[in-house]
Coordinates of C-alpha atoms and ligand atoms in Angstrom, one line a residue:
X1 CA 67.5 -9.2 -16.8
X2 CA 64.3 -9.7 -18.7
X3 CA 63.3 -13.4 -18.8
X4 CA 63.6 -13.9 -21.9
X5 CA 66.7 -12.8 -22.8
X6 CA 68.6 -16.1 -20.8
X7 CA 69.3 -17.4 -24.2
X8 CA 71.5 -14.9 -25.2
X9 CA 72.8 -14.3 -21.6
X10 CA 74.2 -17.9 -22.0
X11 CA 75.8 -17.4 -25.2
X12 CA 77.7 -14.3 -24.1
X13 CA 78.6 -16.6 -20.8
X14 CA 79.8 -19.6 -23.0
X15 CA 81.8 -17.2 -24.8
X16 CA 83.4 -15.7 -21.8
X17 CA 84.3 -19.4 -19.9
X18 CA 85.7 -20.9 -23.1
X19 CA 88.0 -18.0 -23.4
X20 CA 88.9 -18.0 -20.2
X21 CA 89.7 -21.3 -20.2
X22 CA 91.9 -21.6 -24.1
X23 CA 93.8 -18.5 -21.9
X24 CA 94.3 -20.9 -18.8
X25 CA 94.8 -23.9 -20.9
X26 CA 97.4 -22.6 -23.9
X27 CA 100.3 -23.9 -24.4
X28 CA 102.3 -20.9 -23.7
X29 CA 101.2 -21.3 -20.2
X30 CA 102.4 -24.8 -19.9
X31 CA 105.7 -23.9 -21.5
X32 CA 105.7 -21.4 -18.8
X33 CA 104.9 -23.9 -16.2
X34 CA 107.8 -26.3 -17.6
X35 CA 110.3 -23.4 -17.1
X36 CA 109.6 -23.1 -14.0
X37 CA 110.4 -26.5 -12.7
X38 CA 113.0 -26.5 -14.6
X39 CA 114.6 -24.2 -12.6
X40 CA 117.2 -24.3 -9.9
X41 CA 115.8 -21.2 -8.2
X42 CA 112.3 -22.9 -7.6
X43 CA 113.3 -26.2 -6.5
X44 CA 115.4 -24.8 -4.1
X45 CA 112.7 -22.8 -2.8
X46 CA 110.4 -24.8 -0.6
X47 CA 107.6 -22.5 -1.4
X48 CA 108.3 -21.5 -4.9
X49 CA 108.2 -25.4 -4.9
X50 CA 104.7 -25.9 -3.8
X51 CA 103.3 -23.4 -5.5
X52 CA 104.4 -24.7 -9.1
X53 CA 103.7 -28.0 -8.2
X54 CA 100.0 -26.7 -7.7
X55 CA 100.1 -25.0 -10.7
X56 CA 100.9 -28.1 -12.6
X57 CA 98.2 -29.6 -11.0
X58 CA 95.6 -27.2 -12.1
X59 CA 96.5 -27.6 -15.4
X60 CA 97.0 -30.9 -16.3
X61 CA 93.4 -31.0 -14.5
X62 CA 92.2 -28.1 -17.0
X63 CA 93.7 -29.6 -19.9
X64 CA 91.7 -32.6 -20.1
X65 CA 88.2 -30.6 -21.1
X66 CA 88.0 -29.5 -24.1
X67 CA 86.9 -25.9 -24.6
X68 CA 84.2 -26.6 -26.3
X69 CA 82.8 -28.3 -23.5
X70 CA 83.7 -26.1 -20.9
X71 CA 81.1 -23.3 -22.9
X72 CA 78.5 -26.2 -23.3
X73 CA 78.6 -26.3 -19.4
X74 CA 78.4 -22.6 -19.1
X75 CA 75.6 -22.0 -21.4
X76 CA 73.6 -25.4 -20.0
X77 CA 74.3 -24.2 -16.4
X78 CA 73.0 -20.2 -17.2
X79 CA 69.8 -22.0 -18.9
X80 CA 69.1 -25.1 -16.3
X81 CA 69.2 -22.5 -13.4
X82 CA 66.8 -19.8 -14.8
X83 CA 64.1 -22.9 -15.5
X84 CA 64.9 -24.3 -12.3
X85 CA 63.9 -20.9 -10.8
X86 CA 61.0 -21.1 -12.5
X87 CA 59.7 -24.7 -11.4
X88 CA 60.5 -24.3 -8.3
X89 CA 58.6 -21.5 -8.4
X90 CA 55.5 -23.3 -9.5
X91 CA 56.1 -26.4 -7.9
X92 CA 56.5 -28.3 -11.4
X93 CA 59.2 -30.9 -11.4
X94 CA 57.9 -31.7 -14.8
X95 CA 59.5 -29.0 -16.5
X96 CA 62.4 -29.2 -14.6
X97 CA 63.4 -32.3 -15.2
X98 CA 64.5 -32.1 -19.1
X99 CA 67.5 -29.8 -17.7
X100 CA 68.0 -31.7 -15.2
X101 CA 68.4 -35.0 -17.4
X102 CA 71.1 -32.5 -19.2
X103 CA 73.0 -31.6 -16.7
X104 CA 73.5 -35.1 -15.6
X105 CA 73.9 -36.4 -19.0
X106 CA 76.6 -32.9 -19.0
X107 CA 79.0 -34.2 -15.9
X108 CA 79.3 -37.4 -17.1
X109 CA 80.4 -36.4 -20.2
X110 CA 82.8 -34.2 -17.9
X111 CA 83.5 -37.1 -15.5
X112 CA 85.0 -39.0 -18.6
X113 CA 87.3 -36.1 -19.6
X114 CA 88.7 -36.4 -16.2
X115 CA 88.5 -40.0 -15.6
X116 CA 89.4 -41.8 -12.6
X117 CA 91.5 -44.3 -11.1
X118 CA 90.5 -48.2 -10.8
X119 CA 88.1 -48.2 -7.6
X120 CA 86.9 -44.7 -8.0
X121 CA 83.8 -43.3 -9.9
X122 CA 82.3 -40.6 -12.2
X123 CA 81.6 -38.4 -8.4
X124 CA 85.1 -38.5 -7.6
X125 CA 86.5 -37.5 -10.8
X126 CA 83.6 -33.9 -10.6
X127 CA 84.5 -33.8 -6.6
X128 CA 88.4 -32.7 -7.3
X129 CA 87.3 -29.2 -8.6
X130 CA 85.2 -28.9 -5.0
X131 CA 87.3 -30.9 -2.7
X132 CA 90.7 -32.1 -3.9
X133 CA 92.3 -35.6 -3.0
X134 CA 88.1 -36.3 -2.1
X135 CA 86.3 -39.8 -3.5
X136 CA 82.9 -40.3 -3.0
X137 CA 84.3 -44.1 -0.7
X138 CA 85.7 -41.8 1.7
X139 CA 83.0 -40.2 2.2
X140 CA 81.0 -42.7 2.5
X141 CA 83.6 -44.2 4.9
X142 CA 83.4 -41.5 7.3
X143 CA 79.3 -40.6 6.6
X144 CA 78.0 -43.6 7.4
X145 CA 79.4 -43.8 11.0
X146 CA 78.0 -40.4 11.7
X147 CA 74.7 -41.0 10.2
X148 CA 74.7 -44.2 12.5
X149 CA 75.5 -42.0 15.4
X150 CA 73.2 -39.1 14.7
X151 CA 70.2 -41.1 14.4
X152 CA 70.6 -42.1 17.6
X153 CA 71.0 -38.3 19.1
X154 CA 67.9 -37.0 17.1
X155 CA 65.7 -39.9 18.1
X156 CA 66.5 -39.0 22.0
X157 CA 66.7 -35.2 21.2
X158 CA 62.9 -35.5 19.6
X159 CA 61.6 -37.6 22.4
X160 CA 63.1 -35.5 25.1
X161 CA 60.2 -34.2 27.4
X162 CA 61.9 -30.8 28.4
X163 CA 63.4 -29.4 25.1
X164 CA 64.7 -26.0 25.4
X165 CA 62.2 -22.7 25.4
X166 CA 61.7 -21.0 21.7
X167 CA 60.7 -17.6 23.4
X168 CA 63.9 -15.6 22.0
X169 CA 63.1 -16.7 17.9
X170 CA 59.5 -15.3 18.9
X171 CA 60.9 -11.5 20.1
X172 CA 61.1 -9.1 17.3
X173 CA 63.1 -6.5 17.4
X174 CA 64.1 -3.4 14.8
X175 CA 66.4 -4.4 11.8
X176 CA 68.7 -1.4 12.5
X177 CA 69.4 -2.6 15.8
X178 CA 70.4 -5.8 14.8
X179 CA 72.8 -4.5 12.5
X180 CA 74.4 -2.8 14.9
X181 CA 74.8 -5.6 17.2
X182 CA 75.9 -8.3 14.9
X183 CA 78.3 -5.7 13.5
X184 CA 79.8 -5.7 17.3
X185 CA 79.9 -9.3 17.1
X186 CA 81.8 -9.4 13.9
X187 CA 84.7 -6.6 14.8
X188 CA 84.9 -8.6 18.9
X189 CA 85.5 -12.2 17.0
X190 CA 88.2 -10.4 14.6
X191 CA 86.4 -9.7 11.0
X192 CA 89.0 -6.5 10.1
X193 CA 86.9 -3.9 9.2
X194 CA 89.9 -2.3 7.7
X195 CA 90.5 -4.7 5.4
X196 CA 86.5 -6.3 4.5
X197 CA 83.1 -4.7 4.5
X198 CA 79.7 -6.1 5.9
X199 CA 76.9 -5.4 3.8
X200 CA 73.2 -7.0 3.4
X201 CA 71.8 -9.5 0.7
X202 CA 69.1 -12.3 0.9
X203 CA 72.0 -15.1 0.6
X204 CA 74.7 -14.4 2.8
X205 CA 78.0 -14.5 1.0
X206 CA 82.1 -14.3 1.3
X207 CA 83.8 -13.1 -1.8
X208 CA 87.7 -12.5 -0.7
X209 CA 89.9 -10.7 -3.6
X210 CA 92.8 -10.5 -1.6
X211 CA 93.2 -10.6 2.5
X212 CA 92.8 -6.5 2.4
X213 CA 89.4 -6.9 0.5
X214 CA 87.2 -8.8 1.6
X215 CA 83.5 -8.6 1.4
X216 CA 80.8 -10.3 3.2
X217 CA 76.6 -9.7 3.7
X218 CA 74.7 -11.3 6.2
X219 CA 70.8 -10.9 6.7
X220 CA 68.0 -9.8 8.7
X221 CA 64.4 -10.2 9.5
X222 CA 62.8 -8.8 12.3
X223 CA 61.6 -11.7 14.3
X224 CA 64.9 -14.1 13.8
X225 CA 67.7 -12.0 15.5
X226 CA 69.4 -15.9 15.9
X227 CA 69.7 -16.1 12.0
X228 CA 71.4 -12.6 11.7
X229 CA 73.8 -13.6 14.3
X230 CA 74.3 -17.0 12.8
X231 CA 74.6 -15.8 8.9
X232 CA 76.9 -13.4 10.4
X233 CA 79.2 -15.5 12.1
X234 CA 79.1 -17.9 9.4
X235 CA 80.3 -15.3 7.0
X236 CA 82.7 -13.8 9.2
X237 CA 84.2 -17.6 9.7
X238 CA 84.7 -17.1 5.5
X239 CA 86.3 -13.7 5.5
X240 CA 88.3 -14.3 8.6
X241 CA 89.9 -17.2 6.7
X242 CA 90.8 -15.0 3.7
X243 CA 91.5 -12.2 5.7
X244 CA 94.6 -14.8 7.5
X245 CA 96.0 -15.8 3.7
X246 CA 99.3 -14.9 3.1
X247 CA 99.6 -11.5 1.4
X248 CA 102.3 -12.3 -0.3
X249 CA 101.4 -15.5 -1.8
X250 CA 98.2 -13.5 -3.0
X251 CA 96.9 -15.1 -6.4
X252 CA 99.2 -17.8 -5.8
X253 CA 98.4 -21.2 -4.6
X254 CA 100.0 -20.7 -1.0
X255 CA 98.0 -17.8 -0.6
X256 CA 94.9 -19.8 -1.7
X257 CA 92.2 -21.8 0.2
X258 CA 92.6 -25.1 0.3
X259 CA 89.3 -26.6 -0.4
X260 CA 85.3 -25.8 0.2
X261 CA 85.1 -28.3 2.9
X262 CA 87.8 -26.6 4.8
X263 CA 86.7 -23.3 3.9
X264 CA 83.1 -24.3 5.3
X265 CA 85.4 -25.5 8.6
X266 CA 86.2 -21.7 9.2
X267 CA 83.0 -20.5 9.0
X268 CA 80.9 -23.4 11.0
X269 CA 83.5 -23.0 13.7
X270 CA 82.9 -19.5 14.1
X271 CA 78.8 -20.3 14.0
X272 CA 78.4 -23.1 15.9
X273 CA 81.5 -24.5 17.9
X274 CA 81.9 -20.9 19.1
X275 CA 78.1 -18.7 18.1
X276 CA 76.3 -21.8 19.8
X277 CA 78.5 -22.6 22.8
X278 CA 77.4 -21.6 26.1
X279 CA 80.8 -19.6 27.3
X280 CA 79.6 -17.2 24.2
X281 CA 76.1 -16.9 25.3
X282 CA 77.3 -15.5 29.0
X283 CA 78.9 -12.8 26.9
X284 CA 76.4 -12.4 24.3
X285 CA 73.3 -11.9 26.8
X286 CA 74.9 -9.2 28.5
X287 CA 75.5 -7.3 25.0
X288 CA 72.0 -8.4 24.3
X289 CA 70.5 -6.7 27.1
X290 CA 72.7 -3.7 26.6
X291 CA 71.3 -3.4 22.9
X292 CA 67.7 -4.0 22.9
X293 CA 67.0 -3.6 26.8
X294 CA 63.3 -3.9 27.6
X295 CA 62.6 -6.1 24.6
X296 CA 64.5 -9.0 25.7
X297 CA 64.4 -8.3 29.8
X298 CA 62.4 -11.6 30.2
X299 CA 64.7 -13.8 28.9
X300 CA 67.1 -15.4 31.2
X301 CA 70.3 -17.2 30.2
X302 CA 68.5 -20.3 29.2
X303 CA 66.2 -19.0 27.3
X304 CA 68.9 -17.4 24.6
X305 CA 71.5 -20.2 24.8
X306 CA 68.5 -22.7 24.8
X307 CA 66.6 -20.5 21.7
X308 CA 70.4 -20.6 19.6
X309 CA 70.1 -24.3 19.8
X310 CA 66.9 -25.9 18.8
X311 CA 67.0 -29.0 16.8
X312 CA 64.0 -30.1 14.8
X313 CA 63.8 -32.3 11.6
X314 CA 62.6 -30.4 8.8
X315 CA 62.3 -30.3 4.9
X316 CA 64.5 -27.4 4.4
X317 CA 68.5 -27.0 4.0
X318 CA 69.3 -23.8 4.3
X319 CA 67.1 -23.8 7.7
X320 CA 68.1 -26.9 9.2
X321 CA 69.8 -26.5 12.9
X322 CA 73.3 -27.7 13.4
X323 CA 72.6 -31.4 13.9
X324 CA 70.0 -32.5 10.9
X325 CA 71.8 -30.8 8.6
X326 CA 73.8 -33.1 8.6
X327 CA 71.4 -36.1 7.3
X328 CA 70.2 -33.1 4.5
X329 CA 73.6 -33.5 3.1
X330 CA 74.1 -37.5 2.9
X331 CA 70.4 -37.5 1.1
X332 CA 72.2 -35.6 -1.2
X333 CA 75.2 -37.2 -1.9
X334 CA 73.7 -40.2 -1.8
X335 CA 71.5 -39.5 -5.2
X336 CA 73.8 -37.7 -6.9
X337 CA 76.7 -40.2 -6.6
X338 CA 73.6 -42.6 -8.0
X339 CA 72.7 -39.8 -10.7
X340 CA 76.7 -39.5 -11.9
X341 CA 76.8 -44.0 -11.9
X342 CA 73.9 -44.6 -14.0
X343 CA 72.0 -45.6 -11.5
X344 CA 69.6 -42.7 -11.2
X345 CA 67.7 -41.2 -13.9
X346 CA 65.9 -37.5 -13.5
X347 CA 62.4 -38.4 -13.3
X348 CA 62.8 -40.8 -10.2
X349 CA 64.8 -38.1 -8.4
X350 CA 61.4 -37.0 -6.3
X351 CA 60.2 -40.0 -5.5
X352 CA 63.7 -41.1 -4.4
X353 CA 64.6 -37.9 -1.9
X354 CA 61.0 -38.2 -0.5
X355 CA 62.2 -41.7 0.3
X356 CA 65.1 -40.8 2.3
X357 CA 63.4 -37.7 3.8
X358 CA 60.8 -40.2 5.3
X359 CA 64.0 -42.7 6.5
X360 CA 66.6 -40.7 7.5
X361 CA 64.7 -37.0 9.1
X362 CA 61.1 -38.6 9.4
X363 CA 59.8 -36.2 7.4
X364 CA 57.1 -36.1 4.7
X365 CA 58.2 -34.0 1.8
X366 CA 54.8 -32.3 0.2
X367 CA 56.0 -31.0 -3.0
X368 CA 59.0 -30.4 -5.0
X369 CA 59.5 -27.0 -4.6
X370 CA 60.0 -27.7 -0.9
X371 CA 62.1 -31.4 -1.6
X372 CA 64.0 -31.9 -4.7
X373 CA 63.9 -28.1 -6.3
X374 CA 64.8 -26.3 -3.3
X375 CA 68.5 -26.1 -3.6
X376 CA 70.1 -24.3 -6.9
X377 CA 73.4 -26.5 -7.2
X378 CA 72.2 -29.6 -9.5
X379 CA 70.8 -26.7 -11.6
X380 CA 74.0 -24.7 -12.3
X381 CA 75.8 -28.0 -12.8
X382 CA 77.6 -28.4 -9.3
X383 CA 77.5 -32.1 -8.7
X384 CA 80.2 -33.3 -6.1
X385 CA 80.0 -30.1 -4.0
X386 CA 77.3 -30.7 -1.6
X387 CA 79.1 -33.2 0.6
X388 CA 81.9 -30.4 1.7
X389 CA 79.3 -29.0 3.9
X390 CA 79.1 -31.8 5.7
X391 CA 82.8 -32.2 6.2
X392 CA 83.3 -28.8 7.3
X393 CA 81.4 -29.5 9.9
X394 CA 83.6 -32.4 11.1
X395 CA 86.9 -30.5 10.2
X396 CA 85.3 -28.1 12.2
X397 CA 85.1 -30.4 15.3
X398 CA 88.0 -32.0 15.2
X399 CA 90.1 -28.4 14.1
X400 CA 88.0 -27.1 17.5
X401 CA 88.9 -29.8 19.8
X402 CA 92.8 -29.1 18.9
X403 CA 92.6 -25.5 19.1
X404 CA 91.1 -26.3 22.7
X405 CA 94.1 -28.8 23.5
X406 CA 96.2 -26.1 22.4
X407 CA 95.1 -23.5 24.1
X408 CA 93.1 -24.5 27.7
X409 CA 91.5 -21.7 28.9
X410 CA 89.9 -20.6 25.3
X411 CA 85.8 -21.4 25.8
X412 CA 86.6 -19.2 29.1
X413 CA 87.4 -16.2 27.4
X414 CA 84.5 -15.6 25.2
X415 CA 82.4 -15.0 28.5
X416 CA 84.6 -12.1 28.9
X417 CA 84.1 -11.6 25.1
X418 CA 87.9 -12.7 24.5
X419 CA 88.0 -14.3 20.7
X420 CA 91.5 -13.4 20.0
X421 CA 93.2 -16.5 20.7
X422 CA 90.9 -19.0 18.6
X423 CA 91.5 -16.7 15.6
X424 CA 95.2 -16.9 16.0
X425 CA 95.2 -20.4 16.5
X426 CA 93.4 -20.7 13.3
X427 CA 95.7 -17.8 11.3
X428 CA 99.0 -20.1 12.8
X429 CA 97.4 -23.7 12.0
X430 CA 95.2 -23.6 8.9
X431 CA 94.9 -20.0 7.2
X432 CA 98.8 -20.0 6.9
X433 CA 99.3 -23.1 4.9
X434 CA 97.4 -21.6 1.7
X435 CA 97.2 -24.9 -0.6
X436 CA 100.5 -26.5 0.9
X437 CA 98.4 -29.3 1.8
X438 CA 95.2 -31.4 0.6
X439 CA 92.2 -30.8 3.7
X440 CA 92.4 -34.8 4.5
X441 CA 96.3 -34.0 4.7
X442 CA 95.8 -30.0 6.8
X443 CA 93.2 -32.0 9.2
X444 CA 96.1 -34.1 10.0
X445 CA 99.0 -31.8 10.5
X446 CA 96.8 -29.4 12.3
X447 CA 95.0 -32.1 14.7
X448 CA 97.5 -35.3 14.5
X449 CA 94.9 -36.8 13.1
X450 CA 92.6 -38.3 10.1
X451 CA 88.9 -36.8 9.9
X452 CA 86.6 -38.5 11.9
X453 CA 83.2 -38.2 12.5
X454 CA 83.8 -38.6 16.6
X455 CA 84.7 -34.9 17.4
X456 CA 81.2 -33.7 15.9
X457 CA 79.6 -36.3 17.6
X458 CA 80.7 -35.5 20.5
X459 CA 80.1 -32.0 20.5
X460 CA 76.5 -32.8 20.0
X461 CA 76.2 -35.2 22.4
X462 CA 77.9 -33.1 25.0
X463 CA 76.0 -30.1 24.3
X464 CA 72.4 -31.4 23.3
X465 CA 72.2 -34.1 26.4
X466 CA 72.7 -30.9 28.8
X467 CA 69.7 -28.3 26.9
X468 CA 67.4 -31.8 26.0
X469 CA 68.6 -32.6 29.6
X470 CA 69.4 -36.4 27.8
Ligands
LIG1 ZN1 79.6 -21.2 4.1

């Protein structure tokens, strides 16, 4: 679309979300709604039960906005991103920052039409659409403990005198080739190719439109055959998930995702508690070998499993290895809890995430385009969603640990390039529930359990102390 025509773009787009949402929001649905648990045949239904009692949910949630602010957000969004893209482009937070002073002026305006409950805060009330049941306290509760922890690892992981060698991210090797093989990892871990396609974009995605069509893209470049795998994986985590909703609670709420931070779960377990684990490396070298032969003969075992897990603080997201990712996240939530409170205006945004950069990573940021710009969310008016990233990872580690529990000999099998049973656990244990539960509530059924931040932690520990030799 030509530049300048984002104006209008944003007016057709505010049209389209405020009529989506007087449809969603009419009375004729609530009446519908009422009927419904009015009767007999639903409350006797267990499942018919749940999934009005969702439906309620959403909305009473919906409700509270009023259309016309739903196509403010729309058309503010549309606008913010394309001069965010632009800023970023030229490193000028300058003229960045009047959008972003709008959008946070935007979602508390939002925040208010929610409300919250005495001892919660704007954050929490923005967080429900991302995370349901989620306030920015419990996070905090279960953040600070692994920021605590994971300063600790990263200080000995940076010092260690024998990290692990980088020669496989340094072997290039030809894009069609690593289609093929990441293609073979995606059908061996259980991505249904009957029923979901793999295609290529620069962001990897997931969209699932029912659990027979679901589409993800992964990427490539020819000197990072670790990101292709990873991206793949990651997606595949995604579109396994959707692929293991019930079909037919489709477009209902038990055939429905819970939240993003379990959603993220699926898709970091399949990337790192599996993609990074050393039982999946004895298979994956072998495959390796077979597919590129010559150009990876001189690296041994260590080299790939070693090369798949490099940590090293760093200034950007979307790069950052399993461990600092983590801290990339809290610097995150941290200013935009501080943005939604009051507490935080626009203008000091930079100088504040430099600040944190510098305390939490180590890092000096050396512009905006590579510190506060880099990520699009604050842009197209997602504030409260960053944080689920953060606790998909731990779902992921504690969901991992009791899938291990449950079934003892799984991390053998992937040497033999056996996946099956991990994917079944997950189809019998979180993909089948749909939105019966909240994630805090899933984590404990599936795990007997509340999150904590020990099972990641662990996981680190375990596996970083043997590659850092710690
Ligand atoms: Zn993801």
């Amino acid at each position: 679309m030509p530049s300048k025509a984002i104006d209008h773009r944003g007016r057709q787009v505010s049209l389209l979300a405020r009529m989506g949402h007087e449809e969603a929001t009419s009375e004729r649905v609530g009446d519908l709604i009422s009927a419904c648990e009015d009767d007999a045949a639903v409350s006797d239904d267990p499942d018919a039960a749940v999934n009005v009692e969702r439906l309620r949910r959403d909305y009473d949630r919906a409700t509270r906005i009023p259309a016309s602010l739903v196509g403010e957000e729309a058309e503010l969004a549309t606008q913010a991103q394309h001069h965010w893209a632009k800023a970023r482009g030229s490193n000028d937070f300058g003229a960045f920052e009047p959008w972003l002073t709008k959008v946070i002026d935007l979602m508390r305006r939002k925040a208010e039409c929610f409300g919250w409950d005495d001892g919660c805060e704007p954050w929490d009330a923005l967080a429900e659409d991302y995370e349901p049941g989620c306030t920015a306290a419990w996070v905090e509760s279960v953040f600070t403990p692994l920021r605590e922890r994971l300063q600790g690892l990263l200080d000995r992981v940076m010092g260690s005198p024998t990290p692990p060698s980088n020669a496989f991210n340094e072997v290039c090797l030809p894009v069609d080739a690593q289609e093929r093989f990441v293609r073979l990892i995606a059908d061996r871990i259980g991505f249904d190719f009957d029923r979901g396609r793999l295609d290529t974009s620069t962001h990897p995605f997931c969209s699932g439109f029912h659990p027979t069509d679901v589409r993800i893209t992964t990427r490539f470049h020819e000197n990072n055959l670790n990101d292709a795998i990873g991206s793949t994986m990651h997606e595949c985590g995604h579109g396994i998930y959707e692929q293991g909703l019930r079909s037919d609670m489709a477009g209902l709420p038990l055939g429905t995702s819970v939240s993003l931070g379990i959603h993220e779960s699926q898709s970091r377990m399949w990337e790192n508690q599996v993609g990074r684990s050393e039982s999946f490396w004895r298979w994956c070298h072998g495959e390796l070998r077979r597919e590129f032969g010559d150009a990876v003969a001189h690296l041994s075992f260590e080299d790939v499993y070693g090369g798949a897990n490099i940590v090293r603080a760093d200034l950007i997201r979307v790069e950052a290895d399993e461990a600092t990712y983590n801290m990339h996240i809290m610097i995150r939530f941290e200013l935009e809890r501080a943005m939604l409170r009051g507490d935080l205006e626009a203008a000091d945004v930079p100088g504040a995430w430099n600040e944190r950069y510098r305390e939490y990573l180590g890092v000096e940021v050396p512009d905006d385009a590579r510190g506060c710009m880099q990520d699009i969310h604050w842009s197209m008016c997602a504030m409260g969603y960053f944080p689920t990233y953060t606790l998909g990872n731990l779902y992921s580690a504690q969901l991992y640990e009791a899938a291990c529990r449950a079934v003892p000999d799984l991390e053998a099998g992937y040497a033999e390039g056996v996946f099956e049973p991990l994917r079944v656990w997950l189809n019998d244990n979180v993909h089948v529930h749909g939105r019966r539960y909240q994630a805090a509530q899933l984590c404990e059924v599936a795990t007997g359990a509340p999150l904590s931040a020990d099972p990641l932690m662990r996981h680190l520990e375990q596996k970083l102390s043997a590659i850092y030799g710690l």
